[in-house]
Amino acid sequence: MAENQLGGQQYMVLPEGASRLLGKEAQRTNIAVGYAVASIVKTTLGPKGMDKMLVSELGDIVITNDGATILEEMNVEHPVAKILVEVAKTQDKEVGDGTTSAVIIAGDLLRNAGNLLDQGIPPAAIIKGYMIAREKALDFAKDVSNSISVNDEDKLERIARISIGSKNIGSDETKKHLTEIAISAIKQVATKEGNKISIDRDLIKLEKKEGGSIEDTELINGVLIDKEMAHSGMPKSIKNASIALLDVALEIEKTETDAKIEITSPDQMQAFLQQEEKMLKDMVEKIIKSKANVVFVQKGIDDVAQHFLAKAGIAAIRRVKKSDIEKLVKATGARMVTSLDDLSKDDLGFAGLVEERKVSGEQMVFVEKCKDPKSVTIFIRGGTKQSADEVERAITDVMGALSSAIEDGKYVTGGGSTEIQVAMKLREMATDIGGREQLAIQAFADSLEVIPKALADSAGMDPIDTLVQLRSKHKPASGKSFGIDVYTNQIADMEKLGVIEPLKVKAQAITSATEATVSILRIDDMISSKGTRPAGGGMPGGMPPGGMGGMED
Ligand code: ADP
Ligand code: MG
């Protein structure tokens, strides 16, 4: 249809050098690109998945098996590839784990849609079938889920271990150490309102310094600031610190460039400097009066003020990031003060220890031993930049999995078991729907099974044989939690093995994968103005209404 309406106008509307793909050709290209991108991350799935090494144009190296990171670092150009990168990013942002799964499912949804298009099923029917299937898949997944609470230590530990299990970052001992840190951090910042628990993962600061070893990674009950004390004469270690947080410059406002001060004699100069010094001294006096012995200042501190502070035995850190000040508020209970006149004892916070320490040749300020801090820091170490980076990604995934499980209160079994179960239910339901949508729902079910297939493949099992065995295991209700034990290359009960994952992570993966697929399938016209200037009559304005996304039902 679009061909007829637009063919003749193409040259008038599009800028020179623009290219265009229409209808089936656009869909085929997009599907191929989407599937190709997903195939790249497929081999990284699960504990037996492999890592990818990515080298940037500048020679920076990233070694990871984190789906979101791989796609981001690949710098993909094609718009459809970018949509899949977005899927991974959304997944990361919403739930923190399950990025690879989301992208792989999207890739397979696209591939199966391609097959249906080949059979002459119109895109609108595929889209409709996929949307119904998604809705139902979420219901079925919920049906097989179990409850989990913040007090289920064992289960939380299992969820954390499964999440970190797929990252290649050292021994079981190391992983145990890291998951314990993540669990303590999450519990520390969790807040309860009525029966609802919420976790703001931003309150857990991840501070990373290459050096030491992964095992040196530690939880700090407070905030780690990547700064040094402002002045060498200040105390380096303060026990039972009384902390002031200032959003005030301990400096004299510099005069505007066009305002001149006329100084005509040395006396006047002297008086002027004395005046400045007095003002700075007054500022410091106000801090001394408040009884603070540590101050974090968001702005600058004049040399003279530093001197007076040091003389009074007060430690000060300047130019502290706003985000760090906010965390210090949560960790120490201090109030942020915007005018020195308002500073009083009530505004001060507490930390058992504030200490400047040298880490890998650089000074850092540790604000620790806070009382029940509502913000904590995980200090990540690793022998190389690459290993520290991967530890950061692993911890992010674990924290995402834990907070999803705690907030939502539901978990499902992993190892492909939930996907098999949901696929089976979808196939049963598809026959009731009938019509062309039925085929799309069946295709959706097949696409979910890409997860057990990829897990089997990575473990060196035959994917098809394994799938057939799993499907038959799942026929009776008692078999619903059977999946792939990637360590023994056998089919096993995942609940018994403790291979469990948050329902929310699975549900989000299904949702983002479907949404991305549908938006890609809706495109029947791809206009690229690459290499041309966005001159008048550029592409979006030149499109007739309904040109893009004209396939909605
Ligand atoms: P994602 O980015 O999707 O989280 P992962 O590489 O973390 O990708 O792999 C997650 C998949 O691996 C899930 O399907 C999960 O059930 C599976 N998995 C993790 N640990 C195990 C295990 N010990 N046995 C079987 N499957 C596992
Ligand atoms: Mg994972």
Coordinates of C-alpha atoms and ligand atoms in Angstrom, one line a residue, residues 44-47 97-101 162-163 166 414-416 419 451 455 484-487 494 499 501 506, ligand 1:
T44 CA 26.8 -15.8 27.3
L45 CA 23.6 -17.1 29.0
G46 CA 23.8 -18.9 32.3
P47 CA 26.6 -20.2 34.5
D97 CA 19.1 -8.6 36.1
G98 CA 17.8 -10.7 33.1
T99 CA 19.2 -8.5 30.4
T100 CA 20.6 -11.4 28.3
S101 CA 17.3 -13.3 28.5
I162 CA 22.0 -17.8 41.1
S163 CA 22.3 -14.3 39.9
S166 CA 26.5 -16.7 35.7
G414 CA 15.2 -21.1 36.8
G415 CA 17.2 -23.4 34.6
G416 CA 14.6 -22.9 31.8
E419 CA 9.9 -20.9 30.4
I451 CA 16.1 -20.0 27.1
L455 CA 21.2 -23.2 28.5
I484 CA 18.5 -28.0 33.2
D485 CA 21.2 -28.7 35.8
V486 CA 24.0 -27.1 33.8
Y487 CA 26.6 -28.6 36.2
M494 CA 15.3 -26.7 40.1
V499 CA 18.0 -22.5 41.2
E501 CA 15.0 -16.3 40.4
K506 CA 11.3 -13.0 34.3
Ligands
ADP1 P1 20.6 -12.8 32.3 O1 21.3 -11.6 31.8 O2 19.4 -13.1 31.5 O3 20.4 -12.8 33.8 P2 22.5 -14.9 32.9 O4 23.7 -15.1 32.1 O5 22.5 -14.4 34.2 O6 21.6 -14.0 32.0 O7 21.7 -16.3 32.9 C1 20.4 -16.4 33.5 C2 19.8 -17.8 33.2 O8 20.7 -18.8 33.7 C3 18.5 -18.0 33.8 O9 17.6 -18.6 32.9 C4 18.8 -18.9 35.0 O10 17.7 -19.7 35.3 C5 19.9 -19.7 34.4 N1 20.7 -20.2 35.5 C6 21.5 -19.6 36.4 N2 22.1 -20.4 37.3 C7 21.7 -21.6 36.9 C8 22.0 -22.9 37.4 N3 22.8 -23.1 38.5 N4 21.4 -24.0 36.8 C9 20.6 -23.8 35.8 N5 20.3 -22.6 35.2 C10 20.8 -21.6 35.8

